[in-house]
CSV table of C-alpha atoms and ligand atoms in Angstrom, one decimal:
chain,number,residue,atom,x,y,z
A,665,MET,CA,144.6,56.5,163.5
A,666,ARG,CA,147.9,58.0,162.7
A,667,GLN,CA,147.7,61.7,163.2
A,668,SER,CA,150.1,62.4,160.4
A,669,GLN,CA,147.4,61.1,158.1
A,670,LEU,CA,144.4,62.9,159.7
A,671,PHE,CA,143.4,65.6,157.1
A,672,THR,CA,142.2,68.0,159.7
A,673,LYS,CA,144.6,70.3,161.5
A,674,THR,CA,144.1,72.3,164.7
A,675,ARG,CA,143.7,76.0,164.4
A,676,LYS,CA,144.7,78.9,166.6
A,677,GLU,CA,141.5,80.9,165.9
A,678,ALA,CA,137.8,80.1,165.4
A,679,PRO,CA,135.9,82.1,162.8
A,680,ALA,CA,135.4,85.7,164.1
A,681,ASP,CA,131.6,85.4,163.9
A,682,GLU,CA,131.5,82.3,166.0
A,683,VAL,CA,130.4,83.4,169.5
A,684,SER,CA,129.7,80.0,171.2
A,685,LYS,CA,132.3,78.3,173.2
A,686,ASN,CA,131.4,74.8,172.0
A,687,ALA,CA,131.7,75.7,168.3
A,688,GLN,CA,134.9,77.7,168.9
A,689,LEU,CA,136.7,74.8,170.6
A,690,LEU,CA,135.3,72.2,168.2
A,691,ILE,CA,136.3,74.2,165.1
A,692,ARG,CA,139.8,74.9,166.5
A,693,ALA,CA,140.3,71.3,167.4
A,694,GLY,CA,139.1,70.1,163.9
A,695,PHE,CA,135.9,68.3,165.0
A,696,ILE,CA,133.5,70.4,163.0
A,697,HIS,CA,133.3,72.9,160.1
A,698,LYS,CA,131.0,75.8,160.0
A,699,GLU,CA,129.1,75.9,156.7
A,700,MET,CA,127.0,78.9,157.7
A,701,ALA,CA,125.2,80.1,160.9
A,702,GLY,CA,123.5,77.1,162.4
A,703,VAL,CA,124.8,74.6,159.9
A,704,TYR,CA,127.8,72.5,160.7
A,705,THR,CA,129.7,69.7,159.1
A,706,TYR,CA,131.1,66.9,161.2
A,707,LEU,CA,134.7,66.1,160.4
A,708,PRO,CA,136.4,62.7,161.3
A,709,LEU,CA,137.0,63.5,165.0
A,710,GLY,CA,133.6,65.1,165.4
A,711,LEU,CA,131.8,62.2,163.7
A,712,ARG,CA,133.5,59.7,166.1
A,713,VAL,CA,132.1,61.6,169.1
A,714,LEU,CA,128.7,61.9,167.5
A,715,ASP,CA,128.6,58.2,166.7
A,716,LYS,CA,129.5,57.4,170.3
A,717,ILE,CA,126.7,59.5,171.6
A,718,ASN,CA,124.3,57.9,169.1
A,719,ASN,CA,125.3,54.5,170.1
A,720,ILE,CA,124.8,55.2,173.8
A,721,ILE,CA,121.3,56.4,172.9
A,722,ARG,CA,120.7,53.3,170.8
A,723,GLN,CA,121.8,51.0,173.5
A,724,GLU,CA,119.6,52.6,176.1
A,725,ILE,CA,116.5,53.0,173.9
A,726,ASN,CA,116.9,49.4,172.6
A,727,ALA,CA,117.0,48.3,176.2
A,728,ILE,CA,113.5,49.6,176.8
A,729,GLY,CA,112.1,48.0,173.6
A,730,GLY,CA,112.8,50.6,170.9
A,731,GLN,CA,112.9,49.5,167.3
A,732,GLU,CA,115.0,51.7,165.0
A,733,VAL,CA,113.7,53.1,161.7
A,734,PHE,CA,114.8,55.8,159.3
A,735,LEU,CA,112.0,58.0,157.9
A,736,THR,CA,112.3,60.4,155.1
A,737,SER,CA,113.2,64.1,155.3
A,738,LEU,CA,111.0,65.0,152.4
A,739,GLN,CA,107.5,65.3,153.7
A,740,ASP,CA,104.1,65.0,152.0
A,741,LYS,CA,102.0,68.1,152.6
A,742,SER,CA,98.7,66.3,152.8
A,743,VAL,CA,99.7,64.3,156.0
A,744,TRP,CA,100.5,67.6,157.8
A,745,GLU,CA,97.3,69.3,156.7
A,746,LYS,CA,95.4,66.6,158.6
A,747,THR,CA,96.8,67.9,161.9
A,748,GLY,CA,96.8,71.6,160.9
A,749,ARG,CA,100.6,71.7,161.1
A,750,TRP,CA,101.3,72.5,157.4
A,751,SER,CA,100.4,76.1,158.1
A,752,ASP,CA,103.2,78.6,158.6
A,753,GLU,CA,101.0,80.4,161.1
A,754,VAL,CA,100.9,77.3,163.3
A,755,VAL,CA,104.6,76.1,162.7
A,756,ASP,CA,106.9,79.1,162.2
A,757,ASN,CA,110.1,77.1,161.4
A,758,TRP,CA,109.2,75.1,158.3
A,759,PHE,CA,111.7,74.7,155.5
A,760,LYS,CA,109.5,74.0,152.4
A,761,THR,CA,110.4,73.2,148.9
A,762,GLU,CA,108.6,71.9,145.8
A,763,LEU,CA,108.9,69.4,143.0
A,764,LYS,CA,109.4,70.5,139.4
A,765,SER,CA,105.7,70.0,138.9
A,766,GLY,CA,105.0,72.6,141.6
A,767,THR,CA,103.8,70.1,144.2
A,768,GLU,CA,104.8,71.4,147.6
A,769,LEU,CA,107.0,69.4,150.0
A,770,GLY,CA,108.2,70.0,153.5
A,771,LEU,CA,111.6,69.1,155.1
A,772,GLY,CA,110.7,67.4,158.3
A,773,PHE,CA,111.1,69.4,161.5
A,774,THR,CA,109.7,66.4,163.5
A,775,HIS,CA,108.0,63.2,162.5
A,776,GLU,CA,104.8,62.6,164.4
A,777,GLU,CA,102.6,62.9,161.4
A,778,PRO,CA,104.4,60.7,158.9
A,779,LEU,CA,105.1,58.0,161.5
A,780,THR,CA,101.5,58.0,162.8
A,781,ALA,CA,100.3,57.6,159.3
A,782,LEU,CA,102.8,54.9,158.6
A,783,MET,CA,101.8,52.9,161.7
A,784,LYS,CA,98.3,52.6,160.3
A,785,ASN,CA,99.7,49.9,158.1
A,786,HIS,CA,100.9,47.9,161.1
A,787,ILE,CA,98.4,48.5,163.9
A,788,ASN,CA,94.9,47.0,163.8
A,789,SER,CA,94.3,45.1,167.0
A,790,TYR,CA,95.3,45.4,170.7
A,791,LYS,CA,97.6,42.4,169.9
A,792,ASP,CA,99.7,44.8,167.7
A,793,LEU,CA,100.4,47.1,170.7
A,794,PRO,CA,102.4,48.5,172.4
A,795,GLN,CA,105.1,49.6,170.0
A,796,TYR,CA,108.1,51.8,170.5
A,797,VAL,CA,109.6,53.2,167.3
A,798,TYR,CA,112.6,55.5,167.0
A,799,GLN,CA,115.1,57.0,164.6
A,800,ILE,CA,118.2,59.1,164.7
A,801,GLN,CA,117.7,61.4,161.7
A,802,THR,CA,118.2,64.9,160.3
A,803,LYS,CA,115.6,67.6,161.2
A,804,PHE,CA,115.3,70.9,159.5
A,805,ARG,CA,114.2,74.0,161.4
A,806,ASN,CA,114.3,77.6,160.3
A,807,GLU,CA,115.3,78.7,163.7
A,808,MET,CA,115.2,82.5,164.3
A,809,ARG,CA,118.5,82.7,166.2
A,810,SER,CA,121.4,80.4,165.9
A,811,LYS,CA,124.2,81.6,168.2
A,812,SER,CA,124.7,78.6,170.3
A,813,GLY,CA,127.0,76.7,168.0
A,814,ILE,CA,126.0,73.0,167.5
A,815,MET,CA,123.4,73.3,170.2
A,816,ARG,CA,120.9,75.2,168.0
A,817,CYS,CA,121.1,74.4,164.4
A,818,ARG,CA,118.9,74.8,161.3
A,819,GLU,CA,119.9,71.3,160.2
A,820,PHE,CA,120.6,68.8,163.1
A,821,LEU,CA,120.3,65.2,164.2
A,822,MET,CA,117.5,64.2,166.5
A,823,LYS,CA,116.7,60.9,168.2
A,824,ASP,CA,113.0,60.9,168.1
A,825,LEU,CA,111.1,58.0,169.7
A,826,TYR,CA,107.3,57.5,169.6
A,827,SER,CA,105.3,55.2,171.8
A,828,PHE,CA,102.1,53.6,170.7
A,829,SER,CA,100.0,52.3,173.6
A,830,ARG,CA,96.5,50.9,174.3
A,831,SER,CA,95.8,52.9,177.4
A,832,GLU,CA,97.0,55.8,179.4
A,833,LYS,CA,98.3,53.4,182.0
A,834,GLU,CA,100.5,51.7,179.4
A,835,LEU,CA,101.7,55.1,178.2
A,836,ASP,CA,102.5,56.1,181.8
A,837,ASP,CA,104.5,52.9,182.4
A,838,PHE,CA,106.6,53.5,179.3
A,839,TYR,CA,107.0,57.2,180.1
A,840,GLU,CA,108.5,56.3,183.5
A,841,LYS,CA,110.9,53.8,181.8
A,842,SER,CA,111.9,56.5,179.3
A,843,LYS,CA,113.0,58.8,182.2
A,844,ILE,CA,115.3,56.0,183.4
A,845,ALA,CA,116.7,55.5,180.0
A,846,TYR,CA,117.3,59.2,179.5
A,847,THR,CA,119.0,59.5,182.9
A,848,ASN,CA,121.3,56.6,181.9
A,849,ILE,CA,122.1,58.4,178.6
A,850,PHE,CA,123.0,61.7,180.2
A,851,ASN,CA,125.0,60.0,182.9
A,852,ARG,CA,127.0,58.1,180.3
A,853,CYS,CA,127.6,61.3,178.4
A,854,GLY,CA,129.1,63.0,181.4
A,855,LEU,CA,126.2,65.3,182.0
A,856,GLY,CA,124.5,63.4,184.8
A,857,ASP,CA,125.4,65.5,187.8
A,858,ARG,CA,124.1,68.7,186.2
A,859,THR,CA,121.0,67.5,184.5
A,860,TYR,CA,117.6,67.9,186.0
A,861,ILE,CA,114.2,66.5,185.1
A,862,THR,CA,112.3,69.7,184.7
A,863,PHE,CA,108.5,70.2,184.6
A,864,ALA,CA,107.5,72.1,181.5
A,865,SER,CA,104.3,72.9,179.6
A,866,GLY,CA,102.3,69.9,178.5
A,867,GLY,CA,100.3,71.5,175.8
A,868,THR,CA,96.6,70.8,175.6
A,869,PHE,CA,96.6,67.1,176.1
A,870,SER,CA,98.5,66.7,179.3
A,871,LYS,CA,99.3,68.8,182.3
A,872,TYR,CA,103.1,68.7,182.1
A,873,SER,CA,105.8,67.5,179.8
A,874,HIS,CA,109.3,66.8,181.1
A,875,GLU,CA,112.5,68.4,179.9
A,876,PHE,CA,116.0,67.2,180.7
A,877,GLN,CA,117.8,70.4,181.4
A,878,THR,CA,121.6,70.7,181.9
A,879,VAL,CA,122.7,73.6,184.0
A,880,SER,CA,125.1,75.8,182.1
A,881,GLU,CA,125.8,79.5,181.6
A,882,ALA,CA,125.4,78.8,177.8
A,883,GLY,CA,121.8,77.7,178.3
A,884,GLU,CA,118.9,79.5,176.7
A,885,ASP,CA,116.3,78.4,179.3
A,886,LEU,CA,115.8,79.5,182.9
A,887,ILE,CA,114.9,76.7,185.3
A,888,TYR,CA,114.2,76.7,189.1
A,889,ILE,CA,115.9,73.8,190.9
A,890,ASP,CA,115.1,72.0,194.1
A,891,LYS,CA,118.5,70.4,194.7
A,892,GLU,CA,117.4,68.1,197.4
A,893,LYS,CA,114.5,66.6,195.4
A,894,LYS,CA,116.7,66.8,192.2
A,895,LEU,CA,113.8,68.3,190.3
A,896,ALA,CA,113.2,71.5,188.5
A,897,VAL,CA,110.5,73.7,187.0
A,898,ASN,CA,110.9,75.6,183.7
A,899,LYS,CA,110.3,79.3,184.1
A,900,GLU,CA,107.6,79.1,181.5
A,901,VAL,CA,105.3,77.2,183.9
A,902,LEU,CA,106.5,78.6,187.2
A,903,ASN,CA,103.5,79.8,189.3
A,904,ASP,CA,101.9,79.2,192.7
A,905,GLU,CA,99.5,76.7,191.4
A,906,VAL,CA,102.3,74.6,189.8
A,907,LEU,CA,104.5,74.8,192.9
A,908,ASN,CA,101.6,73.6,195.0
A,909,ASP,CA,100.9,70.8,192.6
A,910,LEU,CA,104.4,69.6,192.8
A,911,GLY,CA,104.9,70.1,196.5
A,912,LEU,CA,107.7,72.6,196.0
A,913,LYS,CA,108.5,75.8,197.9
A,914,ARG,CA,109.7,78.9,196.0
A,915,LYS,CA,112.2,79.6,198.7
A,916,ASN,CA,113.9,76.2,198.2
A,917,LEU,CA,114.4,76.8,194.5
A,918,ILE,CA,117.4,78.3,192.8
A,919,GLU,CA,117.4,79.9,189.4
A,920,GLU,CA,119.9,78.6,186.8
A,921,LYS,CA,120.4,78.9,183.1
A,922,ALA,CA,120.1,75.5,181.5
A,923,ILE,CA,120.3,73.7,178.1
A,924,GLU,CA,117.3,71.5,177.1
A,925,VAL,CA,119.1,68.3,176.1
A,926,GLY,CA,116.0,66.2,175.8
A,927,ASN,CA,112.3,66.2,176.4
A,928,ILE,CA,109.4,63.7,176.8
A,929,PHE,CA,105.8,64.4,176.1
A,930,LYS,CA,102.5,62.6,176.5
A,931,GLN,CA,100.7,63.4,173.3
A,932,LYS,CA,97.8,60.9,174.0
A,933,THR,CA,95.4,61.2,171.0
A,934,LYS,CA,96.7,64.5,169.6
A,935,PHE,CA,98.0,62.8,166.4
A,936,SER,CA,96.2,59.5,166.4
A,937,GLU,CA,92.7,61.1,166.3
A,938,PRO,CA,93.2,63.4,163.3
A,939,LEU,CA,95.3,60.8,161.4
A,940,GLY,CA,92.9,57.9,162.2
A,941,LEU,CA,95.4,55.6,164.0
A,942,LYS,CA,93.0,53.2,165.8
A,943,PHE,CA,92.9,49.7,167.1
A,944,ILE,CA,90.3,47.2,168.0
A,945,ASP,CA,90.6,46.5,171.8
A,946,GLU,CA,89.9,43.3,173.6
A,947,ASP,CA,86.3,44.4,174.2
A,948,GLY,CA,85.8,44.6,170.4
A,949,LYS,CA,85.6,48.4,170.5
A,950,GLU,CA,87.6,50.7,168.2
A,951,LYS,CA,89.8,53.2,170.1
A,952,PRO,CA,92.5,55.7,169.2
A,953,VAL,CA,96.1,54.7,169.9
A,954,ILE,CA,97.6,56.6,172.9
A,955,MET,CA,100.9,58.2,172.0
A,956,GLY,CA,104.0,59.7,173.5
A,957,ALA,CA,107.0,61.4,172.0
A,958,TYR,CA,110.6,61.4,173.3
A,959,GLY,CA,113.3,63.6,171.8
A,960,ILE,CA,117.0,64.0,172.3
A,961,GLY,CA,119.5,66.1,170.3
A,962,PRO,CA,122.8,64.2,169.9
A,963,GLY,CA,124.6,67.3,168.5
A,964,ARG,CA,123.2,69.4,171.3
A,965,ILE,CA,124.5,66.8,173.8
A,966,MET,CA,127.9,67.1,172.2
A,967,GLY,CA,127.9,70.9,172.4
A,968,THR,CA,126.7,70.7,176.0
A,969,ILE,CA,129.6,68.3,176.9
A,970,VAL,CA,132.1,70.8,175.5
A,971,GLU,CA,130.5,73.7,177.3
A,972,LEU,CA,130.8,71.8,180.6
A,973,HIS,CA,134.1,69.9,180.1
A,974,ASN,CA,136.8,72.3,179.1
A,975,ASP,CA,139.7,74.4,180.4
A,976,ASP,CA,141.9,77.2,179.0
A,977,ASN,CA,143.7,74.7,176.8
A,978,GLY,CA,140.8,72.9,175.2
A,979,ILE,CA,138.3,70.1,175.6
A,980,ILE,CA,138.3,67.4,178.2
A,981,TRP,CA,136.1,64.5,176.9
A,982,PRO,CA,134.3,62.2,179.3
A,983,GLU,CA,135.7,58.7,178.6
A,984,GLU,CA,132.6,57.1,177.0
A,985,VAL,CA,132.3,59.8,174.3
A,986,ALA,CA,135.9,60.6,173.6
A,987,PRO,CA,136.9,60.3,169.9
A,988,PHE,CA,139.7,57.9,171.0
A,989,ALA,CA,140.4,56.2,174.3
A,990,VAL,CA,144.1,57.1,174.2
A,991,HIS,CA,146.3,59.8,172.6
A,992,LEU,CA,149.7,58.2,172.0
A,993,ILE,CA,152.2,61.1,171.6
A,994,SER,CA,155.5,60.1,170.2
A,995,LEU,CA,158.5,62.4,170.6
A,996,ALA,CA,160.7,59.8,169.1
A,997,ARG,CA,163.4,61.0,166.6
A,998,GLU,CA,165.9,58.1,166.1
A,999,ASP,CA,164.8,55.2,163.9
A,1000,VAL,CA,165.0,52.7,166.7
A,1001,GLU,CA,162.8,54.9,168.9
A,1002,VAL,CA,160.3,55.4,166.1
A,1003,LYS,CA,160.2,51.7,165.7
A,1004,LYS,CA,159.5,51.3,169.5
A,1005,ALA,CA,156.7,53.9,169.3
A,1006,ASP,CA,155.1,52.1,166.3
A,1007,GLU,CA,155.3,48.8,168.3
A,1008,ILE,CA,153.5,50.4,171.2
A,1009,TYR,CA,150.8,51.7,168.8
A,1010,GLU,CA,150.3,48.3,167.4
A,1011,LYS,CA,150.2,46.7,170.8
A,1012,LEU,CA,147.5,49.0,172.0
A,1013,GLN,CA,145.5,48.5,168.8
A,1014,SER,CA,145.8,44.7,169.1
A,1015,GLN,CA,144.1,45.1,172.5
A,1016,CYS,CA,141.2,46.9,170.8
A,1017,MET,CA,142.2,50.2,172.2
A,1018,GLU,CA,141.1,53.2,170.1
A,1019,VAL,CA,144.3,55.1,169.6
A,1020,LEU,CA,145.1,58.5,168.0
A,1021,TYR,CA,148.8,58.2,167.4
A,1022,ASP,CA,150.7,61.5,167.1
A,1023,ASP,CA,153.5,60.1,164.9
A,1024,ARG,CA,154.1,63.5,163.2
A,1025,GLN,CA,157.8,64.1,162.4
A,1026,GLY,CA,159.2,67.6,162.6
A,1027,VAL,CA,156.5,68.9,165.0
A,1028,GLN,CA,157.7,70.3,168.3
A,1029,ALA,CA,156.8,68.6,171.6
A,1030,GLY,CA,155.1,71.7,172.8
A,1031,LYS,CA,152.9,71.9,169.7
A,1032,LYS,CA,152.0,68.2,170.1
A,1033,PHE,CA,151.0,68.7,173.8
A,1034,ALA,CA,149.0,71.8,173.0
A,1035,ASP,CA,147.1,69.9,170.2
A,1036,GLY,CA,146.6,67.1,172.6
A,1037,ASP,CA,145.1,69.4,175.2
A,1038,LEU,CA,142.9,71.1,172.6
A,1039,ILE,CA,141.6,67.8,171.1
A,1040,GLY,CA,140.9,66.6,174.7
A,1041,ILE,CA,141.4,62.8,174.6
A,1042,PRO,CA,141.2,61.8,178.3
A,1043,LYS,CA,144.2,59.6,178.5
A,1044,ARG,CA,147.6,60.4,177.1
A,1045,ILE,CA,150.6,58.1,176.6
A,1046,ILE,CA,153.9,59.8,175.9
A,1047,VAL,CA,156.9,58.0,174.4
A,1048,SER,CA,160.2,59.7,174.1
A,1049,SER,CA,163.9,58.9,174.3
A,1050,LYS,CA,163.7,59.8,178.0
A,1051,THR,CA,161.0,57.3,178.7
A,1052,LEU,CA,162.5,54.7,176.5
A,1053,GLU,CA,165.8,54.9,178.4
A,1054,LYS,CA,163.8,53.5,181.3
A,1055,ASN,CA,162.0,51.0,179.1
A,1056,SER,CA,158.8,53.0,179.9
A,1057,VAL,CA,156.1,55.3,178.7
A,1058,GLU,CA,154.6,58.2,180.6
A,1059,VAL,CA,150.8,58.1,181.3
A,1060,LYS,CA,148.9,61.2,182.0
A,1061,MET,CA,145.2,62.0,182.3
A,1062,ARG,CA,143.9,65.1,180.5
A,1063,ASN,CA,142.4,66.5,183.7
A,1064,GLN,CA,145.3,65.8,186.0
A,1065,ASP,CA,148.7,67.4,186.3
A,1066,GLU,CA,150.7,64.5,187.5
A,1067,SER,CA,151.9,61.6,185.4
A,1068,ASN,CA,153.2,58.1,185.9
A,1069,LEU,CA,155.9,56.0,184.3
A,1070,ILE,CA,154.7,52.6,183.2
A,1071,ASN,CA,157.0,49.9,182.1
A,1072,LEU,CA,156.6,48.8,178.5
A,1073,ASP,CA,155.8,45.2,179.5
A,1074,ASN,CA,152.9,46.5,181.6
A,1075,ILE,CA,151.1,48.8,179.1
B,2586,ATP,P1,114.0,74.1,172.0
B,2586,ATP,O1,113.0,74.4,173.1
B,2586,ATP,O2,115.4,74.1,172.5
B,2586,ATP,O3,113.8,74.9,170.7
B,2586,ATP,P2,112.3,72.0,171.3
B,2586,ATP,O4,111.5,72.0,172.5
B,2586,ATP,O5,111.7,72.6,170.1
B,2586,ATP,O6,113.8,72.6,171.5
B,2586,ATP,P3,112.0,69.3,170.4
B,2586,ATP,O7,111.3,69.6,169.2
B,2586,ATP,O8,111.3,68.6,171.5
B,2586,ATP,O9,112.8,70.5,171.0
B,2586,ATP,O10,113.3,68.4,170.1
B,2586,ATP,C1,113.9,67.4,170.9
B,2586,ATP,C2,115.3,67.6,171.2
B,2586,ATP,O11,116.0,67.9,170.0
B,2586,ATP,C3,115.6,68.8,172.1
B,2586,ATP,O12,115.4,68.5,173.4
B,2586,ATP,C4,117.0,69.1,171.7
B,2586,ATP,O13,117.9,68.3,172.4
B,2586,ATP,C5,117.1,68.8,170.3
B,2586,ATP,N1,116.9,70.1,169.4
B,2586,ATP,C6,115.8,70.8,169.3
B,2586,ATP,N2,116.0,71.8,168.5
B,2586,ATP,C7,117.4,71.8,168.1
B,2586,ATP,C8,118.2,72.6,167.3
B,2586,ATP,N3,117.7,73.6,166.6
B,2586,ATP,N4,119.5,72.2,167.2
B,2586,ATP,C9,120.0,71.1,167.8
B,2586,ATP,N5,119.3,70.3,168.6
B,2586,ATP,C10,117.9,70.6,168.7
B,2587,MG,MG1,111.6,73.1,174.2
C-alpha cells in the first residue's frame, strides 16, 4: 500500500470526549472512526488488524474442530421467549426493533437461542454428535457505560463458539481443549504473558465459568492472581469456600485490574432443555444435548493490545497482528532515488511482504517518522540519499532505538 494513496491521515488530537487510551491512539493513527459513544467504524488500517485477529481465532478454533457459520442479527422473539430471555427484566441490554407490521424483533446480543433451535434440524442421533459451531459476527448490546473505547461497544464483533456434546465427559474434554486454543490465541496476539485463566461465576448450571483476564490499568474487572500457579479468581466469586475449593491461599494472591478478553462456560442443558434439542443415545434413550459456550471479543482484543503495547509516541503492534509487516519510509527526493525506493518496495512485495510504503512527496522526514511511530508497524526500513550512497537501507524496530544498515542486495 502506498501511503500517498491511503485516504486516512494521522491526527494530532483525538476527540475531546474520548477518554480511553486505546481509542485515542487508534483514532489519531487513523485505524478507527468514532460514530458515537461505544460505536466505532474500522478504517483500512484498523480493518487489517481486526482481520488478522479474526484469522488467528479462526485458525485456532478450526484446529479444535470448529465449523464456521454466520447467523442473523435480526432475531425472532418466539425463540427467546422459550428460555425467558426476551424479557427486558431478565436481559437489560436488548436492542429491539419491529417490522412495519408491528411484529417485534431483537438485534442479537448473543446467539445461544437461535443456534440451539437451528441445530434441531441437524442433530437426531448420538451419531450426529459432537459438533462445534462458531461464528465471528456483530452483537448489539445496550451497554450502560461505554468509556473503554473499542473494548466496550454497543455494536461489536464477537467470536462465539458453541459445543454440542453427548455427555458431560465429552463437554469437559472439549472445554479443556478450548482453554489451550484460547491460550494460543492470546499468545499470538501478544497478550500471553499478562493473561490469566480466571475462575468466575458459573451460573446455575455449573460451579465455575472461566474468564481470560488480561492485567491492565484500563480493566473494568478486579481479579486476584496466584502468579506461581498462573491462575486467578474474579472478585465476584472470591470467598473462603472458593479459595479452599481451588487450593489457593489469600496471602499468595495479588489484586489487579484486568480486561475480560474471553470467557468459556459450561451451559449443560440450560438451552437444550427449553428449546428441545435432544438426541437418541446408543442405549435408545432420548437425552438433552449437553452444551458449552465460548466467547472472545476481537475488537476488545485489539483495544487491549493497544492498551498494553504503546509508548509516548504511539502504538507498537506485536508482529502477528500488525497492519503491515514493514513500514518502508522513503526520504528520497531525486528521481533516481525515488526509482530506487520504488524498486525496493516492489522487491519486498514480490517476496509476499506486507508493506506500507511512505512514498509521500513534500512531507518532512520528522513528520514521516512521527507518523510511523504513531501507526506502530513493528519493523521500519528507511531509504534516503544517505543510505543509498552506501547502497543500503536502514532497518529499525519500532521498540528499539538502534538501527542497522543493510545492503540492498541482502534485503
Ligand atoms: P463483560 O463482562 O465485559 O460485560 P460479558 O461477560 O457480558 O462481558 P460475553 O457475553 O461472554 O461477555 O461475551 C464474550 C466476549 O465478548 C467477552 O469476553 C469480550 O471479549 C467480548 N465482549 C463482551 N461485551 C463486549 C462489548 N460490549 N464490547 C466489546 N467486546 C465485548
Ligand atoms: Mg463477563
